Amino acid sequence: NAGVMQNPRHLVRRRGQEARLRCSPMKGHSHVYWYRQLPEEGLKFMVYLQKENIIDESGMPKERFSAEFPKEGPSILRIQQVVRGDSAAYFCASSAGTGEPQHFGDGTRLSIL
Amino acid sequence: RKEVEQDPGPFNVPEGATVAFNCTYSNSASQSFFWYRQDCRKEPKLLMSVYSSGNEDGRFTAQLNRASQYISLLIRDSKLSDSATYLCVVCLVTGGFKTIFGAGTRLFVKA
């Protein structure tokens, strides 16, 4: 499958735990984007990364959230000490370059108990 | 004012109808423009890029007016399967690089 791969599809965590969301970009793509979508709302940009670099993290909450895209392996969105308000669908997208069309993964539905 | 604004709809149209969606953006530094569609509880899927010269893909036509900061999507001969939320997307460089999604316009095509 050459598309954007996200896992897990569904993730359940209790308040205070950590959530790790993974994203492998489409083959040939080195640009990765993370978005959050609440029910009945639009997508909100969180962060834009290239290999080993964060290009724009203006949409990331200042605390508890971090993202990385290491030289080897998938991009990781990490949420520490999760709270109920973190419950959302988190989508990852990848593109071949800046300003190029982005292709999305199936998303991870995060539920906080 | 929102950076990207769309009429939320919903648009309820019969099969075979022509429907047009509009989108306005506030930042003149915007560089790339796209239309996506999103089905309920699914990921957004790229519909088409939008160019100043206008572009067409089958029943879909997209246009960009940079002077008015306005993007449009026209769907001809609507099908039931066109029912979805249509998202206007703008990419701009402002110190960093941002991708901004509109809140989307809902379309319901009925038999």
mmCIF file with all atom_site columns, C-alpha atoms in Angstrom:
data_model
loop_
_atom_site.group_PDB
_atom_site.id
_atom_site.type_symbol
_atom_site.label_atom_id
_atom_site.label_alt_id
_atom_site.label_comp_id
_atom_site.label_asym_id
_atom_site.label_entity_id
_atom_site.label_seq_id
_atom_site.pdbx_PDB_ins_code
_atom_site.Cartn_x
_atom_site.Cartn_y
_atom_site.Cartn_z
_atom_site.occupancy
_atom_site.B_iso_or_equiv
_atom_site.pdbx_formal_charge
_atom_site.auth_seq_id
_atom_site.auth_comp_id
_atom_site.auth_asym_id
_atom_site.auth_atom_id
_atom_site.pdbx_PDB_model_num
ATOM 1   C CA . ASN A 1 1   ? 0.000   0.000  0.000   1.00 0.00 ? 1   ASN A CA 1
ATOM 2   C CA . ALA A 1 2   ? 1.679   3.185  -1.187  1.00 0.00 ? 2   ALA A CA 1
ATOM 3   C CA . GLY A 1 3   ? -0.731  5.530  0.603   1.00 0.00 ? 3   GLY A CA 1
ATOM 4   C CA . VAL A 1 4   ? -0.347  7.401  3.873   1.00 0.00 ? 4   VAL A CA 1
ATOM 5   C CA . MET A 1 5   ? -0.506  4.915  6.719   1.00 0.00 ? 5   MET A CA 1
ATOM 6   C CA . GLN A 1 6   ? -1.654  5.865  10.168  1.00 0.00 ? 6   GLN A CA 1
ATOM 7   C CA . ASN A 1 7   ? -1.862  3.688  13.223  1.00 0.00 ? 7   ASN A CA 1
ATOM 8   C CA . PRO A 1 8   ? -3.602  2.887  15.346  1.00 0.00 ? 8   PRO A CA 1
ATOM 9   C CA . ARG A 1 9   ? -7.015  3.547  13.778  1.00 0.00 ? 9   ARG A CA 1
ATOM 10  C CA . HIS A 1 10  ? -8.563  3.836  17.211  1.00 0.00 ? 10  HIS A CA 1
ATOM 11  C CA . LEU A 1 11  ? -6.831  4.607  20.488  1.00 0.00 ? 11  LEU A CA 1
ATOM 12  C CA . VAL A 1 12  ? -8.381  4.711  23.928  1.00 0.00 ? 12  VAL A CA 1
ATOM 13  C CA . ARG A 1 13  ? -6.531  6.274  26.826  1.00 0.00 ? 13  ARG A CA 1
ATOM 14  C CA . ARG A 1 14  ? -7.400  7.256  30.378  1.00 0.00 ? 14  ARG A CA 1
ATOM 15  C CA . ARG A 1 15  ? -6.839  10.791 31.582  1.00 0.00 ? 15  ARG A CA 1
ATOM 16  C CA . GLY A 1 16  ? -3.189  11.361 32.448  1.00 0.00 ? 16  GLY A CA 1
ATOM 17  C CA . GLN A 1 17  ? -1.811  8.680  30.130  1.00 0.00 ? 17  GLN A CA 1
ATOM 18  C CA . GLU A 1 18  ? 0.277   9.257  27.034  1.00 0.00 ? 18  GLU A CA 1
ATOM 19  C CA . ALA A 1 19  ? -0.943  8.836  23.471  1.00 0.00 ? 19  ALA A CA 1
ATOM 20  C CA . ARG A 1 20  ? 1.378   8.121  20.544  1.00 0.00 ? 20  ARG A CA 1
ATOM 21  C CA . LEU A 1 21  ? 0.069   8.398  17.027  1.00 0.00 ? 21  LEU A CA 1
ATOM 22  C CA . ARG A 1 22  ? 2.108   7.181  14.074  1.00 0.00 ? 22  ARG A CA 1
ATOM 23  C CA . CYS A 1 23  ? 2.177   8.210  10.459  1.00 0.00 ? 23  CYS A CA 1
ATOM 24  C CA . SER A 1 24  ? 4.138   6.812  7.538   1.00 0.00 ? 24  SER A CA 1
ATOM 25  C CA . PRO A 1 25  ? 4.011   9.134  4.553   1.00 0.00 ? 25  PRO A CA 1
ATOM 26  C CA . MET A 1 26  ? 3.239   8.120  1.018   1.00 0.00 ? 26  MET A CA 1
ATOM 27  C CA . LYS A 1 27  ? 6.198   6.638  -0.812  1.00 0.00 ? 27  LYS A CA 1
ATOM 28  C CA . GLY A 1 28  ? 8.379   9.404  -2.178  1.00 0.00 ? 28  GLY A CA 1
ATOM 29  C CA . HIS A 1 29  ? 6.940   12.060 0.136   1.00 0.00 ? 29  HIS A CA 1
ATOM 30  C CA . SER A 1 30  ? 9.159   13.756 2.696   1.00 0.00 ? 30  SER A CA 1
ATOM 31  C CA . HIS A 1 31  ? 6.702   16.368 3.987   1.00 0.00 ? 31  HIS A CA 1
ATOM 32  C CA . VAL A 1 32  ? 4.297   15.438 6.764   1.00 0.00 ? 32  VAL A CA 1
ATOM 33  C CA . TYR A 1 33  ? 1.417   17.398 8.294   1.00 0.00 ? 33  TYR A CA 1
ATOM 34  C CA . TRP A 1 34  ? -0.731  16.694 11.344  1.00 0.00 ? 34  TRP A CA 1
ATOM 35  C CA . TYR A 1 35  ? -4.297  17.945 11.768  1.00 0.00 ? 35  TYR A CA 1
ATOM 36  C CA . ARG A 1 36  ? -6.943  17.615 14.446  1.00 0.00 ? 36  ARG A CA 1
ATOM 37  C CA . GLN A 1 37  ? -10.655 17.428 13.784  1.00 0.00 ? 37  GLN A CA 1
ATOM 38  C CA . LEU A 1 38  ? -13.365 17.642 16.402  1.00 0.00 ? 38  LEU A CA 1
ATOM 39  C CA . PRO A 1 39  ? -16.842 16.246 15.616  1.00 0.00 ? 39  PRO A CA 1
ATOM 40  C CA . GLU A 1 40  ? -18.816 18.482 13.258  1.00 0.00 ? 40  GLU A CA 1
ATOM 41  C CA . GLU A 1 41  ? -15.846 20.852 12.927  1.00 0.00 ? 41  GLU A CA 1
ATOM 42  C CA . GLY A 1 42  ? -13.216 21.541 10.294  1.00 0.00 ? 42  GLY A CA 1
ATOM 43  C CA . LEU A 1 43  ? -9.614  20.385 10.236  1.00 0.00 ? 43  LEU A CA 1
ATOM 44  C CA . LYS A 1 44  ? -7.182  22.407 12.302  1.00 0.00 ? 44  LYS A CA 1
ATOM 45  C CA . PHE A 1 45  ? -3.544  22.489 11.257  1.00 0.00 ? 45  PHE A CA 1
ATOM 46  C CA . MET A 1 46  ? -1.170  21.431 13.999  1.00 0.00 ? 46  MET A CA 1
ATOM 47  C CA . VAL A 1 47  ? 2.334   20.940 12.653  1.00 0.00 ? 47  VAL A CA 1
ATOM 48  C CA . TYR A 1 48  ? 4.339   20.588 9.455   1.00 0.00 ? 48  TYR A CA 1
ATOM 49  C CA . LEU A 1 49  ? 7.533   18.516 9.405   1.00 0.00 ? 49  LEU A CA 1
ATOM 50  C CA . GLN A 1 50  ? 10.186  17.397 7.016   1.00 0.00 ? 50  GLN A CA 1
ATOM 51  C CA . LYS A 1 51  ? 12.698  14.723 7.842   1.00 0.00 ? 51  LYS A CA 1
ATOM 52  C CA . GLU A 1 52  ? 14.276  15.594 11.199  1.00 0.00 ? 52  GLU A CA 1
ATOM 53  C CA . ASN A 1 53  ? 12.942  19.164 11.059  1.00 0.00 ? 53  ASN A CA 1
ATOM 54  C CA . ILE A 1 54  ? 9.870   20.955 12.311  1.00 0.00 ? 54  ILE A CA 1
ATOM 55  C CA . ILE A 1 55  ? 8.981   23.550 9.686   1.00 0.00 ? 55  ILE A CA 1
ATOM 56  C CA . ASP A 1 56  ? 5.891   25.089 11.270  1.00 0.00 ? 56  ASP A CA 1
ATOM 57  C CA . GLU A 1 57  ? 4.332   24.190 14.598  1.00 0.00 ? 57  GLU A CA 1
ATOM 58  C CA . SER A 1 58  ? 2.124   27.234 14.945  1.00 0.00 ? 58  SER A CA 1
ATOM 59  C CA . GLY A 1 59  ? -0.968  25.073 15.413  1.00 0.00 ? 59  GLY A CA 1
ATOM 60  C CA . MET A 1 60  ? 0.433   22.926 18.191  1.00 0.00 ? 60  MET A CA 1
ATOM 61  C CA . PRO A 1 61  ? -0.709  23.526 21.758  1.00 0.00 ? 61  PRO A CA 1
ATOM 62  C CA . LYS A 1 62  ? 2.203   24.883 23.777  1.00 0.00 ? 62  LYS A CA 1
ATOM 63  C CA . GLU A 1 63  ? 2.073   22.121 26.370  1.00 0.00 ? 63  GLU A CA 1
ATOM 64  C CA . ARG A 1 64  ? 1.781   18.330 26.311  1.00 0.00 ? 64  ARG A CA 1
ATOM 65  C CA . PHE A 1 65  ? 1.930   18.018 22.502  1.00 0.00 ? 65  PHE A CA 1
ATOM 66  C CA . SER A 1 66  ? 5.044   17.227 20.496  1.00 0.00 ? 66  SER A CA 1
ATOM 67  C CA . ALA A 1 67  ? 5.815   15.872 17.056  1.00 0.00 ? 67  ALA A CA 1
ATOM 68  C CA . GLU A 1 68  ? 8.818   14.385 15.371  1.00 0.00 ? 68  GLU A CA 1
ATOM 69  C CA . PHE A 1 69  ? 9.753   12.934 12.019  1.00 0.00 ? 69  PHE A CA 1
ATOM 70  C CA . PRO A 1 70  ? 13.034  11.047 12.467  1.00 0.00 ? 70  PRO A CA 1
ATOM 71  C CA . LYS A 1 71  ? 15.436  10.133 9.730   1.00 0.00 ? 71  LYS A CA 1
ATOM 72  C CA . GLU A 1 72  ? 14.256  6.545  9.929   1.00 0.00 ? 72  GLU A CA 1
ATOM 73  C CA . GLY A 1 73  ? 10.730  5.481  10.760  1.00 0.00 ? 73  GLY A CA 1
ATOM 74  C CA . PRO A 1 74  ? 7.327   7.129  10.901  1.00 0.00 ? 74  PRO A CA 1
ATOM 75  C CA . SER A 1 75  ? 6.336   10.549 12.127  1.00 0.00 ? 75  SER A CA 1
ATOM 76  C CA . ILE A 1 76  ? 5.053   10.505 15.706  1.00 0.00 ? 76  ILE A CA 1
ATOM 77  C CA . LEU A 1 77  ? 2.525   12.821 17.321  1.00 0.00 ? 77  LEU A CA 1
ATOM 78  C CA . ARG A 1 78  ? 2.829   12.508 21.067  1.00 0.00 ? 78  ARG A CA 1
ATOM 79  C CA . ILE A 1 79  ? 0.301   13.758 23.594  1.00 0.00 ? 79  ILE A CA 1
ATOM 80  C CA . GLN A 1 80  ? 1.348   13.598 27.222  1.00 0.00 ? 80  GLN A CA 1
ATOM 81  C CA . GLN A 1 81  ? -1.021  13.578 30.197  1.00 0.00 ? 81  GLN A CA 1
ATOM 82  C CA . VAL A 1 82  ? -4.096  13.396 28.011  1.00 0.00 ? 82  VAL A CA 1
ATOM 83  C CA . VAL A 1 83  ? -7.307  15.165 29.013  1.00 0.00 ? 83  VAL A CA 1
ATOM 84  C CA . ARG A 1 84  ? -10.893 14.672 27.842  1.00 0.00 ? 84  ARG A CA 1
ATOM 85  C CA . GLY A 1 85  ? -10.589 17.618 25.467  1.00 0.00 ? 85  GLY A CA 1
ATOM 86  C CA . ASP A 1 86  ? -7.915  15.771 23.480  1.00 0.00 ? 86  ASP A CA 1
ATOM 87  C CA . SER A 1 87  ? -10.568 13.385 22.171  1.00 0.00 ? 87  SER A CA 1
ATOM 88  C CA . ALA A 1 88  ? -10.661 13.948 18.419  1.00 0.00 ? 88  ALA A CA 1
ATOM 89  C CA . ALA A 1 89  ? -9.724  12.513 15.061  1.00 0.00 ? 89  ALA A CA 1
ATOM 90  C CA . TYR A 1 90  ? -6.085  13.139 14.237  1.00 0.00 ? 90  TYR A CA 1
ATOM 91  C CA . PHE A 1 91  ? -5.207  13.092 10.564  1.00 0.00 ? 91  PHE A CA 1
ATOM 92  C CA . CYS A 1 92  ? -1.791  12.913 9.005   1.00 0.00 ? 92  CYS A CA 1
ATOM 93  C CA . ALA A 1 93  ? -1.080  14.014 5.452   1.00 0.00 ? 93  ALA A CA 1
ATOM 94  C CA . SER A 1 94  ? 1.997   13.936 3.277   1.00 0.00 ? 94  SER A CA 1
ATOM 95  C CA . SER A 1 95  ? 3.148   15.758 0.175   1.00 0.00 ? 95  SER A CA 1
ATOM 96  C CA . ALA A 1 96  ? 6.048   15.684 -2.234  1.00 0.00 ? 96  ALA A CA 1
ATOM 97  C CA . GLY A 1 97  ? 6.952   19.293 -1.543  1.00 0.00 ? 97  GLY A CA 1
ATOM 98  C CA . THR A 1 98  ? 5.879   22.601 -0.061  1.00 0.00 ? 98  THR A CA 1
ATOM 99  C CA . GLY A 1 99  ? 2.608   23.769 -1.570  1.00 0.00 ? 99  GLY A CA 1
ATOM 100 C CA . GLU A 1 100 ? 2.019   20.431 -3.286  1.00 0.00 ? 100 GLU A CA 1
ATOM 101 C CA . PRO A 1 101 ? -1.275  18.553 -2.825  1.00 0.00 ? 101 PRO A CA 1
ATOM 102 C CA . GLN A 1 102 ? -1.501  16.707 0.465   1.00 0.00 ? 102 GLN A CA 1
ATOM 103 C CA . HIS A 1 103 ? -2.735  13.149 0.691   1.00 0.00 ? 103 HIS A CA 1
ATOM 104 C CA . PHE A 1 104 ? -4.343  11.981 3.887   1.00 0.00 ? 104 PHE A CA 1
ATOM 105 C CA . GLY A 1 105 ? -4.236  8.846  5.961   1.00 0.00 ? 105 GLY A CA 1
ATOM 106 C CA . ASP A 1 106 ? -7.340  7.249  7.444   1.00 0.00 ? 106 ASP A CA 1
ATOM 107 C CA . GLY A 1 107 ? -6.824  9.053  10.726  1.00 0.00 ? 107 GLY A CA 1
ATOM 108 C CA . THR A 1 108 ? -6.554  7.979  14.352  1.00 0.00 ? 108 THR A CA 1
ATOM 109 C CA . ARG A 1 109 ? -9.657  8.355  16.523  1.00 0.00 ? 109 ARG A CA 1
ATOM 110 C CA . LEU A 1 110 ? -8.474  9.160  20.024  1.00 0.00 ? 110 LEU A CA 1
ATOM 111 C CA . SER A 1 111 ? -10.900 8.671  22.876  1.00 0.00 ? 111 SER A CA 1
ATOM 112 C CA . ILE A 1 112 ? -10.094 9.725  26.421  1.00 0.00 ? 112 ILE A CA 1
ATOM 113 C CA . LEU A 1 113 ? -11.963 8.029  29.227  1.00 0.00 ? 113 LEU A CA 1
ATOM 114 C CA . ARG B 2 1   ? -12.571 37.540 9.776   1.00 0.00 ? 1   ARG B CA 1
ATOM 115 C CA . LYS B 2 2   ? -11.689 33.878 9.205   1.00 0.00 ? 2   LYS B CA 1
ATOM 116 C CA . GLU B 2 3   ? -8.666  33.181 7.019   1.00 0.00 ? 3   GLU B CA 1
ATOM 117 C CA . VAL B 2 4   ? -10.726 30.897 4.783   1.00 0.00 ? 4   VAL B CA 1
ATOM 118 C CA . GLU B 2 5   ? -14.498 31.222 4.652   1.00 0.00 ? 5   GLU B CA 1
ATOM 119 C CA . GLN B 2 6   ? -17.050 28.928 3.112   1.00 0.00 ? 6   GLN B CA 1
ATOM 120 C CA . ASP B 2 7   ? -20.825 28.861 3.118   1.00 0.00 ? 7   ASP B CA 1
ATOM 121 C CA . PRO B 2 8   ? -21.554 25.950 5.488   1.00 0.00 ? 8   PRO B CA 1
ATOM 122 C CA . GLY B 2 9   ? -24.730 24.988 3.646   1.00 0.00 ? 9   GLY B CA 1
ATOM 123 C CA . PRO B 2 10  ? -26.187 22.470 3.570   1.00 0.00 ? 10  PRO B CA 1
ATOM 124 C CA . PHE B 2 11  ? -26.969 22.514 -0.106  1.00 0.00 ? 11  PHE B CA 1
ATOM 125 C CA . ASN B 2 12  ? -29.823 20.156 -0.937  1.00 0.00 ? 12  ASN B CA 1
ATOM 126 C CA . VAL B 2 13  ? -30.061 19.503 -4.668  1.00 0.00 ? 13  VAL B CA 1
ATOM 127 C CA . PRO B 2 14  ? -31.745 16.922 -6.911  1.00 0.00 ? 14  PRO B CA 1
ATOM 128 C CA . GLU B 2 15  ? -29.735 14.536 -9.052  1.00 0.00 ? 15  GLU B CA 1
ATOM 129 C CA . GLY B 2 16  ? -28.628 16.162 -12.261 1.00 0.00 ? 16  GLY B CA 1
ATOM 130 C CA . ALA B 2 17  ? -28.503 19.663 -10.816 1.00 0.00 ? 17  ALA B CA 1
ATOM 131 C CA . THR B 2 18  ? -25.573 22.036 -11.141 1.00 0.00 ? 18  THR B CA 1
ATOM 132 C CA . VAL B 2 19  ? -24.238 23.366 -7.862  1.00 0.00 ? 19  VAL B CA 1
ATOM 133 C CA . ALA B 2 20  ? -21.563 25.967 -7.122  1.00 0.00 ? 20  ALA B CA 1
ATOM 134 C CA . PHE B 2 21  ? -19.505 26.449 -3.985  1.00 0.00 ? 21  PHE B CA 1
ATOM 135 C CA . ASN B 2 22  ? -17.633 29.599 -3.112  1.00 0.00 ? 22  ASN B CA 1
ATOM 136 C CA . CYS B 2 23  ? -14.676 30.216 -0.880  1.00 0.00 ? 23  CYS B CA 1
ATOM 137 C CA . THR B 2 24  ? -12.907 33.430 0.084   1.00 0.00 ? 24  THR B CA 1
ATOM 138 C CA . TYR B 2 25  ? -9.492  33.819 1.676   1.00 0.00 ? 25  TYR B CA 1
ATOM 139 C CA . SER B 2 26  ? -8.082  36.793 3.536   1.00 0.00 ? 26  SER B CA 1
ATOM 140 C CA . ASN B 2 27  ? -4.325  36.558 3.031   1.00 0.00 ? 27  ASN B CA 1
ATOM 141 C CA . SER B 2 28  ? -3.036  37.815 -0.303  1.00 0.00 ? 28  SER B CA 1
ATOM 142 C CA . ALA B 2 29  ? 0.190   35.843 0.280   1.00 0.00 ? 29  ALA B CA 1
ATOM 143 C CA . SER B 2 30  ? -1.723  32.624 -0.335  1.00 0.00 ? 30  SER B CA 1
ATOM 144 C CA . GLN B 2 31  ? 0.050   30.558 -2.938  1.00 0.00 ? 31  GLN B CA 1
ATOM 145 C CA . SER B 2 32  ? -1.643  27.216 -3.500  1.00 0.00 ? 32  SER B CA 1
ATOM 146 C CA . PHE B 2 33  ? -5.295  26.319 -3.569  1.00 0.00 ? 33  PHE B CA 1
ATOM 147 C CA . PHE B 2 34  ? -7.180  23.037 -3.507  1.00 0.00 ? 34  PHE B CA 1
ATOM 148 C CA . TRP B 2 35  ? -10.606 21.510 -3.160  1.00 0.00 ? 35  TRP B CA 1
ATOM 149 C CA . TYR B 2 36  ? -11.033 18.377 -1.057  1.00 0.00 ? 36  TYR B CA 1
ATOM 150 C CA . ARG B 2 37  ? -14.084 16.316 -0.271  1.00 0.00 ? 37  ARG B CA 1
ATOM 151 C CA . GLN B 2 38  ? -14.697 14.598 3.025   1.00 0.00 ? 38  GLN B CA 1
ATOM 152 C CA . ASP B 2 39  ? -17.265 11.920 3.647   1.00 0.00 ? 39  ASP B CA 1
ATOM 153 C CA . CYS B 2 40  ? -18.702 11.423 7.118   1.00 0.00 ? 40  CYS B CA 1
ATOM 154 C CA . ARG B 2 41  ? -16.054 10.045 9.491   1.00 0.00 ? 41  ARG B CA 1
ATOM 155 C CA . LYS B 2 42  ? -13.568 9.610  6.675   1.00 0.00 ? 42  LYS B CA 1
ATOM 156 C CA . GLU B 2 43  ? -10.340 11.328 5.711   1.00 0.00 ? 43  GLU B CA 1
ATOM 157 C CA . PRO B 2 44  ? -10.305 14.306 3.301   1.00 0.00 ? 44  PRO B CA 1
ATOM 158 C CA . LYS B 2 45  ? -9.599  13.319 -0.272  1.00 0.00 ? 45  LYS B CA 1
ATOM 159 C CA . LEU B 2 46  ? -8.060  15.612 -2.851  1.00 0.00 ? 46  LEU B CA 1
ATOM 160 C CA . LEU B 2 47  ? -10.577 16.595 -5.487  1.00 0.00 ? 47  LEU B CA 1
ATOM 161 C CA . MET B 2 48  ? -8.507  19.000 -7.522  1.00 0.00 ? 48  MET B CA 1
ATOM 162 C CA . SER B 2 49  ? -5.909  21.742 -7.436  1.00 0.00 ? 49  SER B CA 1
ATOM 163 C CA . VAL B 2 50  ? -7.065  25.222 -8.401  1.00 0.00 ? 50  VAL B CA 1
ATOM 164 C CA . TYR B 2 51  ? -5.209  27.391 -10.887 1.00 0.00 ? 51  TYR B CA 1
ATOM 165 C CA . SER B 2 52  ? -5.668  30.975 -12.019 1.00 0.00 ? 52  SER B CA 1
ATOM 166 C CA . SER B 2 53  ? -6.436  29.776 -15.513 1.00 0.00 ? 53  SER B CA 1
ATOM 167 C CA . GLY B 2 54  ? -9.220  27.580 -14.194 1.00 0.00 ? 54  GLY B CA 1
ATOM 168 C CA . ASN B 2 55  ? -9.254  23.820 -14.498 1.00 0.00 ? 55  ASN B CA 1
ATOM 169 C CA . GLU B 2 56  ? -11.767 21.145 -15.247 1.00 0.00 ? 56  GLU B CA 1
ATOM 170 C CA . ASP B 2 57  ? -11.924 17.464 -14.361 1.00 0.00 ? 57  ASP B CA 1
ATOM 171 C CA . GLY B 2 58  ? -14.987 15.767 -15.779 1.00 0.00 ? 58  GLY B CA 1
ATOM 172 C CA . ARG B 2 59  ? -18.053 17.243 -14.116 1.00 0.00 ? 59  ARG B CA 1
ATOM 173 C CA . PHE B 2 60  ? -15.961 19.428 -11.808 1.00 0.00 ? 60  PHE B CA 1
ATOM 174 C CA . THR B 2 61  ? -14.635 22.895 -12.623 1.00 0.00 ? 61  THR B CA 1
ATOM 175 C CA . ALA B 2 62  ? -12.501 24.980 -10.278 1.00 0.00 ? 62  ALA B CA 1
ATOM 176 C CA . GLN B 2 63  ? -11.603 28.625 -10.642 1.00 0.00 ? 63  GLN B CA 1
ATOM 177 C CA . LEU B 2 64  ? -9.384  31.072 -8.807  1.00 0.00 ? 64  LEU B CA 1
ATOM 178 C CA . ASN B 2 65  ? -9.696  34.840 -8.792  1.00 0.00 ? 65  ASN B CA 1
ATOM 179 C CA . ARG B 2 66  ? -6.610  36.251 -7.103  1.00 0.00 ? 66  ARG B CA 1
ATOM 180 C CA . ALA B 2 67  ? -7.757  39.859 -7.357  1.00 0.00 ? 67  ALA B CA 1
ATOM 181 C CA . SER B 2 68  ? -10.946 39.090 -5.434  1.00 0.00 ? 68  SER B CA 1
ATOM 182 C CA . GLN B 2 69  ? -9.309  36.371 -3.305  1.00 0.00 ? 69  GLN B CA 1
ATOM 183 C CA . TYR B 2 70  ? -12.040 33.980 -4.269  1.00 0.00 ? 70  TYR B CA 1
ATOM 184 C CA . ILE B 2 71  ? -12.164 30.307 -5.244  1.00 0.00 ? 71  ILE B CA 1
ATOM 185 C CA . SER B 2 72  ? -15.074 28.415 -6.698  1.00 0.00 ? 72  SER B CA 1
ATOM 186 C CA . LEU B 2 73  ? -16.062 24.830 -7.419  1.00 0.00 ? 73  LEU B CA 1
ATOM 187 C CA . LEU B 2 74  ? -18.786 23.936 -9.892  1.00 0.00 ? 74  LEU B CA 1
ATOM 188 C CA . ILE B 2 75  ? -20.317 20.478 -10.029 1.00 0.00 ? 75  ILE B CA 1
ATOM 189 C CA . ARG B 2 76  ? -22.426 19.650 -13.065 1.00 0.00 ? 76  ARG B CA 1
ATOM 190 C CA . ASP B 2 77  ? -24.915 16.802 -13.390 1.00 0.00 ? 77  ASP B CA 1
ATOM 191 C CA . SER B 2 78  ? -24.818 16.002 -9.658  1.00 0.00 ? 78  SER B CA 1
ATOM 192 C CA . LYS B 2 79  ? -24.785 12.345 -8.631  1.00 0.00 ? 79  LYS B CA 1
ATOM 193 C CA . LEU B 2 80  ? -25.947 10.806 -5.365  1.00 0.00 ? 80  LEU B CA 1
ATOM 194 C CA . SER B 2 81  ? -22.324 9.901  -4.723  1.00 0.00 ? 81  SER B CA 1
ATOM 195 C CA . ASP B 2 82  ? -21.352 13.574 -4.757  1.00 0.00 ? 82  ASP B CA 1
ATOM 196 C CA . SER B 2 83  ? -22.997 13.964 -1.342  1.00 0.00 ? 83  SER B CA 1
ATOM 197 C CA . ALA B 2 84  ? -20.172 14.983 0.985   1.00 0.00 ? 84  ALA B CA 1
ATOM 198 C CA . THR B 2 85  ? -18.546 17.980 2.630   1.00 0.00 ? 85  THR B CA 1
ATOM 199 C CA . TYR B 2 86  ? -16.407 20.055 0.277   1.00 0.00 ? 86  TYR B CA 1
ATOM 200 C CA . LEU B 2 87  ? -13.365 21.709 1.786   1.00 0.00 ? 87  LEU B CA 1
ATOM 201 C CA . CYS B 2 88  ? -11.565 24.736 0.410   1.00 0.00 ? 88  CYS B CA 1
ATOM 202 C CA . VAL B 2 89  ? -7.843  24.674 1.211   1.00 0.00 ? 89  VAL B CA 1
ATOM 203 C CA . VAL B 2 90  ? -5.328  27.488 1.040   1.00 0.00 ? 90  VAL B CA 1
ATOM 204 C CA . CYS B 2 91  ? -1.562  27.237 1.514   1.00 0.00 ? 91  CYS B CA 1
ATOM 205 C CA . LEU B 2 92  ? 0.518   30.273 2.324   1.00 0.00 ? 92  LEU B CA 1
ATOM 206 C CA . VAL B 2 93  ? 4.008   31.217 3.318   1.00 0.00 ? 93  VAL B CA 1
ATOM 207 C CA . THR B 2 94  ? 4.107   33.652 6.232   1.00 0.00 ? 94  THR B CA 1
ATOM 208 C CA . GLY B 2 95  ? 7.412   33.194 8.000   1.00 0.00 ? 95  GLY B CA 1
ATOM 209 C CA . GLY B 2 96  ? 6.505   29.553 8.234   1.00 0.00 ? 96  GLY B CA 1
ATOM 210 C CA . PHE B 2 97  ? 4.247   27.562 5.984   1.00 0.00 ? 97  PHE B CA 1
ATOM 211 C CA . LYS B 2 98  ? 0.598   27.065 6.766   1.00 0.00 ? 98  LYS B CA 1
ATOM 212 C CA . THR B 2 99  ? -2.204  25.018 5.328   1.00 0.00 ? 99  THR B CA 1
ATOM 213 C CA . ILE B 2 100 ? -5.631  26.374 6.171   1.00 0.00 ? 100 ILE B CA 1
ATOM 214 C CA . PHE B 2 101 ? -8.799  24.385 5.680   1.00 0.00 ? 101 PHE B CA 1
ATOM 215 C CA . GLY B 2 102 ? -12.171 26.013 5.363   1.00 0.00 ? 102 GLY B CA 1
ATOM 216 C CA . ALA B 2 103 ? -14.887 24.623 7.615   1.00 0.00 ? 103 ALA B CA 1
ATOM 217 C CA . GLY B 2 104 ? -16.496 22.995 4.585   1.00 0.00 ? 104 GLY B CA 1
ATOM 218 C CA . THR B 2 105 ? -19.763 23.114 2.681   1.00 0.00 ? 105 THR B CA 1
ATOM 219 C CA . ARG B 2 106 ? -22.166 20.198 3.017   1.00 0.00 ? 106 ARG B CA 1
ATOM 220 C CA . LEU B 2 107 ? -23.837 18.878 -0.103  1.00 0.00 ? 107 LEU B CA 1
ATOM 221 C CA . PHE B 2 108 ? -26.774 16.482 -0.172  1.00 0.00 ? 108 PHE B CA 1
ATOM 222 C CA . VAL B 2 109 ? -27.807 15.167 -3.565  1.00 0.00 ? 109 VAL B CA 1
ATOM 223 C CA . LYS B 2 110 ? -31.225 13.531 -3.566  1.00 0.00 ? 110 LYS B CA 1
ATOM 224 C CA . ALA B 2 111 ? -32.898 11.191 -6.008  1.00 0.00 ? 111 ALA B CA 1
#
